[in-house]
CSV table of C-alpha atoms and ligand atoms in Angstrom, one decimal:
chain,number,residue,atom,x,y,z
A,1,UNK,CA,0.1,0.1,-0.3
A,2,UNK,CA,1.4,3.8,-0.9
A,3,UNK,CA,1.7,5.6,1.8
A,4,UNK,CA,-0.7,8.2,3.3
A,5,UNK,CA,2.0,10.6,5.1
A,6,UNK,CA,4.1,12.9,2.9
A,7,UNK,CA,7.3,15.2,4.5
A,8,UNK,CA,9.7,17.1,3.0
A,9,UNK,CA,13.6,16.8,3.0
A,10,UNK,CA,15.1,20.5,2.2
A,11,UNK,CA,12.4,21.0,-0.7
A,12,UNK,CA,11.9,17.1,-2.2
A,13,UNK,CA,8.8,15.4,-1.4
A,14,UNK,CA,8.9,12.3,0.2
A,15,UNK,CA,5.9,9.8,0.1
A,16,UNK,CA,2.0,10.8,-0.7
A,17,UNK,CA,2.0,9.8,-4.0
A,18,UNK,CA,5.4,12.2,-5.0
A,19,UNK,CA,8.2,10.6,-7.2
A,20,UNK,CA,10.2,7.8,-5.9
A,21,UNK,CA,13.2,10.0,-4.7
A,22,UNK,CA,16.7,8.5,-5.8
A,23,UNK,CA,19.5,8.9,-2.6
A,24,UNK,CA,22.6,7.7,-1.8
A,25,UNK,CA,25.7,8.3,0.8
A,26,UNK,CA,29.1,9.6,0.4
A,27,UNK,CA,32.4,7.5,1.1
A,28,UNK,CA,34.5,10.2,1.8
A,29,UNK,CA,35.2,11.5,5.6
A,30,UNK,CA,32.8,13.6,6.0
A,31,UNK,CA,34.9,16.2,7.7
A,32,UNK,CA,37.6,16.2,4.4
A,33,UNK,CA,35.3,19.2,2.9
A,34,UNK,CA,36.9,19.3,-0.6
A,35,UNK,CA,36.8,15.5,-0.8
A,36,UNK,CA,32.9,15.1,0.7
A,37,UNK,CA,31.5,18.6,-1.6
A,38,UNK,CA,33.4,16.9,-4.8
A,39,UNK,CA,31.2,13.5,-4.2
A,40,UNK,CA,28.5,15.4,-3.5
A,41,UNK,CA,28.6,17.4,-7.0
A,42,UNK,CA,29.5,14.1,-8.6
A,43,UNK,CA,25.9,12.5,-7.3
A,44,UNK,CA,23.8,15.4,-7.5
A,45,UNK,CA,25.0,15.2,-11.3
A,46,UNK,CA,24.3,12.0,-11.3
A,47,UNK,CA,20.4,12.6,-10.4
A,48,UNK,CA,20.4,12.7,-6.9
A,49,UNK,CA,18.1,13.4,-5.3
A,50,UNK,CA,19.1,13.4,-1.4
A,51,UNK,CA,22.3,12.7,-0.3
A,52,UNK,CA,23.4,11.2,3.0
A,53,UNK,CA,26.5,12.2,5.0
A,54,UNK,CA,28.0,9.8,8.2
A,55,UNK,CA,28.2,11.9,11.1
A,56,UNK,CA,30.3,9.7,13.8
A,57,UNK,CA,32.5,12.7,15.1
A,58,UNK,CA,32.5,16.2,16.4
A,59,UNK,CA,34.7,17.5,13.2
A,60,UNK,CA,32.1,15.8,11.0
A,61,UNK,CA,28.9,17.7,13.0
A,62,UNK,CA,31.2,20.9,12.6
A,63,UNK,CA,32.0,20.5,8.8
A,64,UNK,CA,28.0,20.0,8.1
A,65,UNK,CA,27.7,23.1,8.9
A,66,UNK,CA,29.2,24.2,5.6
A,67,UNK,CA,28.1,21.2,3.3
A,68,UNK,CA,24.7,22.2,4.2
A,69,UNK,CA,25.7,25.7,3.2
A,70,UNK,CA,27.3,24.6,-0.2
A,71,UNK,CA,25.0,21.3,-1.1
A,72,UNK,CA,23.3,21.5,-4.3
A,73,UNK,CA,20.8,18.9,-3.1
A,74,UNK,CA,19.0,18.4,0.4
A,75,UNK,CA,21.5,16.7,3.7
A,76,UNK,CA,21.0,13.5,5.3
A,77,UNK,CA,23.1,13.5,8.8
A,78,UNK,CA,23.5,10.0,9.6
A,79,UNK,CA,24.0,9.4,13.4
A,80,UNK,CA,24.4,6.2,15.8
A,81,UNK,CA,25.2,5.9,19.1
A,82,UNK,CA,25.5,9.9,20.1
A,83,UNK,CA,22.1,12.1,20.6
A,84,UNK,CA,24.6,14.8,21.1
A,85,UNK,CA,26.1,14.9,17.7
A,86,UNK,CA,22.0,14.3,16.5
A,87,UNK,CA,21.6,17.8,18.3
A,88,UNK,CA,24.8,19.5,16.4
A,89,UNK,CA,23.9,18.0,13.2
A,90,UNK,CA,20.2,19.5,13.7
A,91,UNK,CA,21.8,22.8,14.3
A,92,UNK,CA,24.1,22.6,11.7
A,93,UNK,CA,21.1,22.3,9.1
A,94,UNK,CA,21.2,19.2,8.5
A,95,UNK,CA,17.4,18.5,5.9
A,96,UNK,CA,16.7,15.6,7.8
A,97,UNK,CA,18.7,13.0,10.6
A,98,UNK,CA,18.8,8.9,9.9
A,99,UNK,CA,19.1,7.1,13.4
A,100,UNK,CA,18.3,4.4,14.9
A,101,UNK,CA,16.0,4.8,17.8
A,102,UNK,CA,17.4,1.8,19.8
A,103,UNK,CA,21.0,2.6,20.1
A,104,UNK,CA,21.0,6.2,20.9
A,105,UNK,CA,20.7,5.8,24.7
A,106,UNK,CA,17.6,5.5,25.7
A,107,UNK,CA,13.9,6.9,25.4
A,108,UNK,CA,15.2,10.3,27.2
A,109,UNK,CA,17.9,10.6,24.4
A,110,UNK,CA,15.5,10.1,22.0
A,111,UNK,CA,13.1,12.6,23.2
A,112,UNK,CA,15.8,15.1,23.2
A,113,UNK,CA,16.2,14.8,19.5
A,114,UNK,CA,12.9,14.7,18.7
A,115,UNK,CA,12.2,18.2,20.3
A,116,UNK,CA,14.9,19.8,18.8
A,117,UNK,CA,13.7,18.0,15.2
A,118,UNK,CA,10.1,19.5,16.0
A,119,UNK,CA,11.2,22.9,17.0
A,120,UNK,CA,13.4,23.2,13.7
A,121,UNK,CA,10.5,21.7,11.7
A,122,UNK,CA,13.7,19.2,10.5
A,123,UNK,CA,12.4,15.2,9.6
A,124,UNK,CA,13.9,12.3,10.3
A,125,UNK,CA,14.5,8.8,9.2
A,126,UNK,CA,13.9,6.1,11.9
A,127,UNK,CA,15.9,3.3,10.8
A,128,UNK,CA,15.9,0.0,12.0
A,129,UNK,CA,18.4,-2.9,11.0
A,130,UNK,CA,18.5,-6.5,11.1
A,131,UNK,CA,21.9,-6.6,12.8
A,132,UNK,CA,21.1,-4.3,15.3
A,133,UNK,CA,17.3,-4.8,16.9
A,134,UNK,CA,16.5,-3.7,20.6
A,135,UNK,CA,17.3,-6.8,23.0
A,136,UNK,CA,13.9,-8.0,23.2
A,137,UNK,CA,13.3,-9.0,20.0
A,138,UNK,CA,16.3,-11.3,19.6
A,139,UNK,CA,14.5,-14.5,19.9
A,140,UNK,CA,11.4,-13.3,17.7
A,141,UNK,CA,14.5,-12.1,14.8
A,142,UNK,CA,15.6,-16.2,15.2
A,143,UNK,CA,12.3,-17.2,14.8
A,144,UNK,CA,10.3,-14.7,12.7
A,145,UNK,CA,13.1,-12.7,11.0
A,146,UNK,CA,10.8,-10.6,9.3
A,147,UNK,CA,7.9,-10.2,12.3
A,148,UNK,CA,11.2,-8.8,14.5
A,149,UNK,CA,11.8,-6.2,12.0
A,150,UNK,CA,8.8,-5.1,11.4
A,151,UNK,CA,7.7,-5.0,15.4
A,152,UNK,CA,10.6,-3.0,16.1
A,153,UNK,CA,9.6,-0.5,13.2
A,154,UNK,CA,6.1,-0.3,14.9
A,155,UNK,CA,7.5,0.8,17.8
A,156,UNK,CA,10.0,2.9,16.9
A,157,UNK,CA,6.9,4.6,15.2
A,158,UNK,CA,5.3,4.2,18.5
A,159,UNK,CA,7.6,5.7,20.3
A,160,UNK,CA,7.4,8.9,17.8
A,161,UNK,CA,3.9,9.7,18.0
A,162,UNK,CA,4.1,9.3,22.1
A,163,UNK,CA,6.3,12.0,21.1
A,164,UNK,CA,3.8,13.9,18.8
A,165,UNK,CA,6.3,13.8,16.3
A,166,UNK,CA,5.2,12.5,12.7
A,167,UNK,CA,7.4,14.5,10.6
A,168,UNK,CA,9.4,11.0,9.3
A,169,UNK,CA,10.2,8.2,7.3
A,170,UNK,CA,11.2,4.9,7.9
A,171,UNK,CA,13.4,2.2,6.7
A,172,UNK,CA,13.9,-1.7,7.8
A,173,UNK,CA,17.0,-2.5,6.1
A,174,UNK,CA,18.1,-6.5,6.1
A,175,UNK,CA,21.2,-8.1,3.6
A,176,UNK,CA,18.5,-10.4,2.8
A,177,UNK,CA,15.9,-9.9,-0.1
A,178,UNK,CA,13.3,-11.9,0.7
A,179,UNK,CA,12.6,-10.8,4.0
A,180,UNK,CA,13.7,-6.9,2.4
A,181,UNK,CA,10.6,-7.4,0.5
A,182,UNK,CA,8.2,-9.3,3.2
A,183,UNK,CA,8.8,-6.9,5.6
A,184,UNK,CA,8.4,-3.7,3.7
A,185,UNK,CA,5.3,-5.3,2.5
A,186,UNK,CA,3.3,-5.9,5.9
A,187,UNK,CA,5.1,-2.6,7.0
A,188,UNK,CA,3.5,-0.9,4.2
A,189,UNK,CA,-0.1,-2.1,5.6
A,190,UNK,CA,0.4,-0.8,9.0
A,191,UNK,CA,1.7,2.3,9.2
A,192,UNK,CA,0.5,5.7,6.7
A,193,UNK,CA,3.9,6.7,6.6
A,194,UNK,CA,6.6,7.0,4.4
A,195,UNK,CA,9.1,4.4,3.7
A,196,UNK,CA,12.9,4.3,2.7
A,197,UNK,CA,14.0,0.9,1.1
A,198,UNK,CA,17.4,-0.5,0.5
A,199,UNK,CA,19.0,-3.9,0.7
A,200,UNK,CA,21.8,-3.5,3.5
A,201,UNK,CA,25.6,-4.6,2.2
A,202,UNK,CA,23.8,-5.6,-0.9
A,203,UNK,CA,27.6,-6.2,-2.2
A,204,UNK,CA,29.6,-5.2,-5.6
A,205,UNK,CA,28.2,-3.5,-8.5
A,206,UNK,CA,27.3,-6.2,-10.3
A,207,UNK,CA,25.3,-8.3,-7.8
A,208,UNK,CA,24.6,-5.8,-5.7
A,209,UNK,CA,23.0,-4.2,-8.7
A,210,UNK,CA,21.0,-6.9,-8.8
A,211,UNK,CA,19.8,-7.7,-5.7
A,212,UNK,CA,18.5,-4.6,-5.3
A,213,UNK,CA,16.6,-4.8,-8.6
A,214,UNK,CA,15.1,-7.6,-7.6
A,215,UNK,CA,13.8,-6.7,-4.0
A,216,UNK,CA,13.2,-3.0,-4.6
A,217,UNK,CA,11.9,-3.6,-7.9
A,218,UNK,CA,9.4,-5.6,-6.4
A,219,UNK,CA,8.4,-3.9,-3.7
A,220,UNK,CA,7.9,-0.7,-6.1
A,221,UNK,CA,5.9,-2.5,-8.6
A,222,UNK,CA,3.6,-3.3,-5.8
A,223,UNK,CA,3.5,0.7,-5.3
A,224,UNK,CA,5.6,0.0,-2.3
A,225,UNK,CA,8.8,2.4,-1.5
A,226,UNK,CA,8.8,6.7,-1.5
A,227,UNK,CA,12.9,6.6,-1.5
A,228,UNK,CA,15.1,4.3,-2.3
A,229,UNK,CA,19.3,3.6,-1.9
A,230,UNK,CA,21.3,1.1,-3.8
A,231,UNK,CA,24.2,0.0,-1.5
A,232,UNK,CA,27.2,-1.1,-3.2
A,233,UNK,CA,30.6,-1.6,-2.4
A,234,UNK,CA,32.3,0.7,-4.7
A,235,UNK,CA,33.8,4.3,-3.3
A,236,UNK,CA,32.0,6.0,-6.2
A,237,UNK,CA,28.8,6.8,-4.8
A,238,UNK,CA,27.1,8.0,-8.1
A,239,UNK,CA,27.2,4.0,-9.7
A,240,UNK,CA,24.2,3.8,-7.1
A,241,UNK,CA,22.8,6.9,-8.2
A,242,UNK,CA,22.6,5.6,-11.5
A,243,UNK,CA,21.4,1.9,-10.7
A,244,UNK,CA,18.6,3.5,-8.4
A,245,UNK,CA,17.4,5.6,-12.0
A,246,UNK,CA,17.7,2.3,-14.1
A,247,UNK,CA,15.5,0.5,-11.2
A,248,UNK,CA,13.3,3.7,-11.2
A,249,UNK,CA,13.2,4.5,-15.0
A,250,UNK,CA,12.4,0.1,-16.0
A,251,UNK,CA,9.5,0.4,-14.0
A,252,UNK,CA,8.0,4.1,-15.9
A,253,UNK,CA,8.5,5.2,-12.4
A,254,UNK,CA,10.1,8.1,-13.4
A,255,UNK,CA,12.4,9.7,-16.6
A,256,UNK,CA,15.7,10.4,-16.9
A,257,UNK,CA,17.9,10.6,-20.1
A,258,UNK,CA,17.5,8.7,-22.7
A,259,UNK,CA,16.2,5.0,-22.7
A,260,UNK,CA,18.7,2.4,-24.7
A,261,UNK,CA,17.5,-0.6,-26.3
A,262,UNK,CA,19.8,-2.9,-27.8
A,263,UNK,CA,18.7,-6.7,-28.8
A,264,UNK,CA,20.7,-9.4,-27.0
A,265,UNK,CA,22.7,-10.5,-30.6
A,266,UNK,CA,22.5,-13.9,-31.7
A,267,UNK,CA,24.4,-16.2,-34.5
A,268,UNK,CA,22.8,-13.3,-37.7
A,269,UNK,CA,25.1,-10.4,-35.8
A,270,UNK,CA,26.5,-8.7,-38.4
A,271,UNK,CA,28.7,-6.0,-37.2
A,272,UNK,CA,30.6,-5.4,-33.7
A,273,UNK,CA,27.8,-4.4,-32.0
A,274,UNK,CA,29.3,-4.7,-28.3
A,275,UNK,CA,31.8,-1.8,-28.8
A,276,UNK,CA,28.7,-0.2,-30.5
A,277,UNK,CA,26.4,-0.3,-27.3
A,278,UNK,CA,29.0,0.7,-25.1
A,279,UNK,CA,29.6,4.1,-27.2
A,280,UNK,CA,26.1,4.9,-28.1
A,281,UNK,CA,25.4,4.5,-23.7
A,282,UNK,CA,28.5,6.8,-23.3
A,283,UNK,CA,27.1,9.3,-25.9
A,284,UNK,CA,24.0,9.3,-24.9
A,285,UNK,CA,24.6,10.3,-21.6
A,286,UNK,CA,25.0,13.8,-22.7
A,287,UNK,CA,21.0,14.4,-24.3
A,288,UNK,CA,18.7,15.1,-20.8
A,289,UNK,CA,15.5,14.0,-22.6
A,290,UNK,CA,14.1,10.7,-22.3
A,291,UNK,CA,14.6,9.5,-25.7
A,292,UNK,CA,14.4,5.8,-26.9
A,293,UNK,CA,17.3,4.6,-28.9
A,294,UNK,CA,17.7,1.0,-30.7
A,295,UNK,CA,20.4,-0.8,-31.8
A,296,UNK,CA,19.8,-4.2,-33.4
A,297,UNK,CA,21.9,-6.1,-34.3
A,298,UNK,CA,21.2,-7.1,-37.8
A,299,UNK,CA,18.0,-6.0,-40.4
A,300,UNK,CA,17.1,-9.6,-41.2
A,301,UNK,CA,13.8,-8.8,-39.0
A,302,UNK,CA,13.4,-5.4,-40.6
A,303,UNK,CA,12.8,-2.6,-37.7
A,304,UNK,CA,10.4,-5.0,-35.8
A,305,UNK,CA,9.9,-4.2,-32.7
A,306,UNK,CA,12.0,-1.2,-32.1
A,307,UNK,CA,9.6,0.2,-34.4
A,308,UNK,CA,8.7,2.9,-31.5
A,309,UNK,CA,12.1,3.5,-30.9
A,310,UNK,CA,13.2,7.5,-31.5
A,311,UNK,CA,15.9,6.7,-33.2
A,312,UNK,CA,17.9,3.2,-33.9
A,313,UNK,CA,20.3,1.4,-35.8
A,314,UNK,CA,20.4,-1.9,-37.6
A,315,UNK,CA,23.7,-2.8,-39.8
A,316,UNK,CA,24.8,-6.0,-42.2
A,317,UNK,CA,28.2,-6.3,-42.9
A,318,UNK,CA,29.0,-3.4,-44.8
A,319,UNK,CA,26.2,-0.7,-44.4
A,320,UNK,CA,23.6,0.1,-41.7
A,321,UNK,CA,20.2,2.0,-41.6
A,322,UNK,CA,19.9,4.9,-39.1
A,323,UNK,CA,15.6,5.0,-38.6
A,324,UNK,CA,13.7,6.9,-36.3
A,325,UNK,CA,9.7,5.3,-35.3
A,326,UNK,CA,9.4,2.2,-37.7
A,327,UNK,CA,10.5,4.4,-40.8
A,328,UNK,CA,14.4,4.5,-42.0
A,329,UNK,CA,15.9,7.6,-42.3
A,330,UNK,CA,19.1,6.9,-44.1
A,331,UNK,CA,21.5,4.4,-45.2
A,332,UNK,CA,25.5,4.5,-44.1
A,333,UNK,CA,28.8,2.6,-44.4
A,334,UNK,CA,28.4,0.4,-40.9
A,335,UNK,CA,31.9,2.1,-39.4
A,336,UNK,CA,29.6,5.5,-39.6
A,337,UNK,CA,26.6,4.2,-38.0
A,338,UNK,CA,27.0,6.0,-34.6
A,339,UNK,CA,28.9,9.3,-35.7
A,340,UNK,CA,25.6,9.5,-38.0
A,341,UNK,CA,23.2,7.9,-35.5
A,342,UNK,CA,24.4,10.9,-33.4
A,343,UNK,CA,24.1,13.5,-36.2
A,344,UNK,CA,20.8,12.8,-36.7
A,345,UNK,CA,19.8,13.4,-32.9
A,346,UNK,CA,21.4,16.7,-33.1
A,347,UNK,CA,19.1,17.2,-36.4
A,348,UNK,CA,16.4,16.4,-34.9
A,349,UNK,CA,17.5,19.1,-31.5
A,350,UNK,CA,18.6,21.6,-33.7
A,351,UNK,CA,15.2,20.9,-35.8
A,352,UNK,CA,13.4,21.6,-31.9
A,353,UNK,CA,12.8,17.9,-31.7
A,354,UNK,CA,11.7,17.3,-35.3
A,355,UNK,CA,12.6,14.4,-37.2
A,356,UNK,CA,14.9,15.8,-40.8
A,357,UNK,CA,13.8,13.6,-43.3
A,358,UNK,CA,15.3,13.7,-46.8
A,359,UNK,CA,13.3,11.6,-48.9
A,360,UNK,CA,15.8,10.7,-51.2
A,361,UNK,CA,17.7,8.9,-48.4
A,362,UNK,CA,15.0,8.3,-46.9
A,363,UNK,CA,14.1,5.7,-50.1
A,364,UNK,CA,17.2,4.5,-50.8
A,365,UNK,CA,17.4,3.4,-46.8
A,366,UNK,CA,13.9,1.8,-47.3
A,367,UNK,CA,15.0,0.1,-50.5
A,368,UNK,CA,17.8,-1.2,-49.0
A,369,UNK,CA,15.8,-2.7,-45.7
A,370,UNK,CA,13.3,-3.6,-48.4
A,371,UNK,CA,16.3,-6.0,-50.1
A,372,UNK,CA,17.5,-7.9,-46.7
A,373,UNK,CA,14.2,-8.6,-45.6
A,374,UNK,CA,13.5,-10.4,-49.2
A,375,UNK,CA,16.9,-12.4,-48.8
A,376,UNK,CA,15.8,-13.7,-45.1
A,377,UNK,CA,12.0,-13.8,-45.7
A,378,UNK,CA,11.7,-17.3,-44.4
A,379,UNK,CA,14.5,-17.2,-41.7
A,380,UNK,CA,13.2,-18.0,-38.2
A,381,UNK,CA,14.6,-15.5,-35.9
A,382,UNK,CA,13.8,-14.8,-32.2
A,383,UNK,CA,11.6,-11.6,-32.8
A,384,UNK,CA,10.1,-13.7,-35.8
A,385,UNK,CA,9.4,-16.7,-33.2
A,386,UNK,CA,7.7,-14.5,-30.5
A,387,UNK,CA,5.5,-13.3,-33.3
A,388,UNK,CA,4.3,-16.7,-34.6
A,389,UNK,CA,3.5,-17.3,-30.9
A,390,UNK,CA,1.8,-14.5,-30.7
A,391,UNK,CA,-0.2,-14.9,-33.5
A,392,UNK,CA,-1.1,-18.4,-33.1
A,393,UNK,CA,-3.0,-17.3,-29.7
A,394,UNK,CA,-4.4,-14.4,-30.9
A,395,UNK,CA,-5.9,-17.0,-34.3
A,396,UNK,CA,-7.0,-19.7,-31.5
A,397,UNK,CA,-9.6,-17.5,-29.9
A,398,UNK,CA,-8.2,-17.6,-26.7
A,399,UNK,CA,-9.2,-21.0,-25.5
A,400,UNK,CA,-9.0,-21.8,-21.7
A,401,UNK,CA,-5.6,-23.4,-22.3
A,402,UNK,CA,-4.3,-20.0,-23.5
A,403,UNK,CA,-2.9,-17.1,-22.0
A,404,UNK,CA,-3.6,-14.0,-23.4
A,405,UNK,CA,-1.4,-11.6,-22.1
A,406,UNK,CA,-1.7,-8.1,-23.3
A,407,UNK,CA,0.9,-5.9,-22.9
A,408,UNK,CA,0.9,-2.1,-22.0
A,409,UNK,CA,4.5,-1.6,-22.5
A,410,UNK,CA,4.2,2.0,-22.2
A,411,UNK,CA,2.1,1.5,-19.1
A,412,UNK,CA,3.8,1.6,-15.1
A,413,UNK,CA,3.0,-0.9,-12.6
A,414,UNK,CA,1.5,1.8,-10.5
A,415,UNK,CA,0.4,4.0,-13.0
A,416,UNK,CA,-1.7,6.7,-12.0
A,417,UNK,CA,-0.6,6.8,-8.2
A,418,UNK,CA,2.9,8.3,-9.2
A,419,UNK,CA,4.1,11.1,-11.5
A,420,UNK,CA,7.1,11.8,-13.4
A,421,UNK,CA,8.7,14.7,-11.8
A,422,UNK,CA,9.4,17.6,-15.0
B,501,SF4,S1,17.8,-11.9,-35.0
B,501,SF4,FE1,16.9,-10.4,-33.8
B,501,SF4,S2,18.7,-10.9,-31.5
B,501,SF4,FE2,19.7,-12.2,-33.6
B,501,SF4,S3,21.2,-10.1,-34.2
B,501,SF4,FE3,19.0,-9.8,-35.2
B,501,SF4,S4,18.0,-8.5,-34.1
B,501,SF4,FE4,19.7,-9.3,-32.9
């Protein structure tokens, strides 16, 4: 269930139907202002809406005063064990404080921090971690780790409400993907507050991204989760932000920059697509709009499933085709495919986002494509097999034993609930 409450973290709305916010955490020593600010700028450029910094020492709380003033995005101070640091971070102007009420030194100290947050109007993130549950839940953690996490979170929510504080979001972190999914599903039914999602200590860029995409993707597809952090074992926090965005883009929850679609390749591949795809991905990073660009490894299928792409390329041994929205634009030598693709994209922007088509070049391209399609007419490619299966299913009238799935590829699983941030 989507969160009903909304909080405002330095101008970024979280919960209550606001776009899912992407956040990360700096990996520098916070008091090292040069390094920390450089990383904050890098993550902001990569699209982080919010960034968290660790505040384990006095000098970090001191540095926070400058960081908050200089940062282009809101700052969350991450505090453990020391309520004095939480008070100092609040006074330094942090836009949000993350703390675990279970490790801050007892209810009185929690109350002191909450009172100050209330006075300043600063929101909090109340975090519960599977590795640091309160002592009375340790047995339950052993028998039912999901219930233990949820119980801890609900107890902290009750504590906040007893202190007349509702300006918070909640996170429950576990290294287990199934437990993360089950716990957040349960908690979303029990509390109205925004949820911060993450899989803790997920791992390297490869395994961590996959685990997080599975865990967070499952929840987000159910409409659960208001802000996300991808935790990866890399010093480059901007990589976490990029993965976070890919998860949201894949679910069509938010848009940012171009979407690259590439066929998986097979034995019909006609050119060096590996390097071409990497080059296109790198060059597309300079474009802010969510244009869709498709790369097909051969022209055997024609333009096929890439018909909806704003721009695309497909190649044969010596020549390839640039196309747009299913229509050929130009035929070019294979080694020029990428450069000419970007020429066409740049022309589109110069012409106020309209496709610029030369009739003669387009006709040449169409002729080239028709020839290749004709030469390979009977060949069963993966795309043609899929199309044949769909046609067979439709022709059968969808009897009881036929699974008929009608996909709206542009629809988000939570369409209507969330809105793309302009
Ligand atoms: S047949 Fe399909 S998967 Fe194989 S190279 Fe061509 S477009 Fe790619």
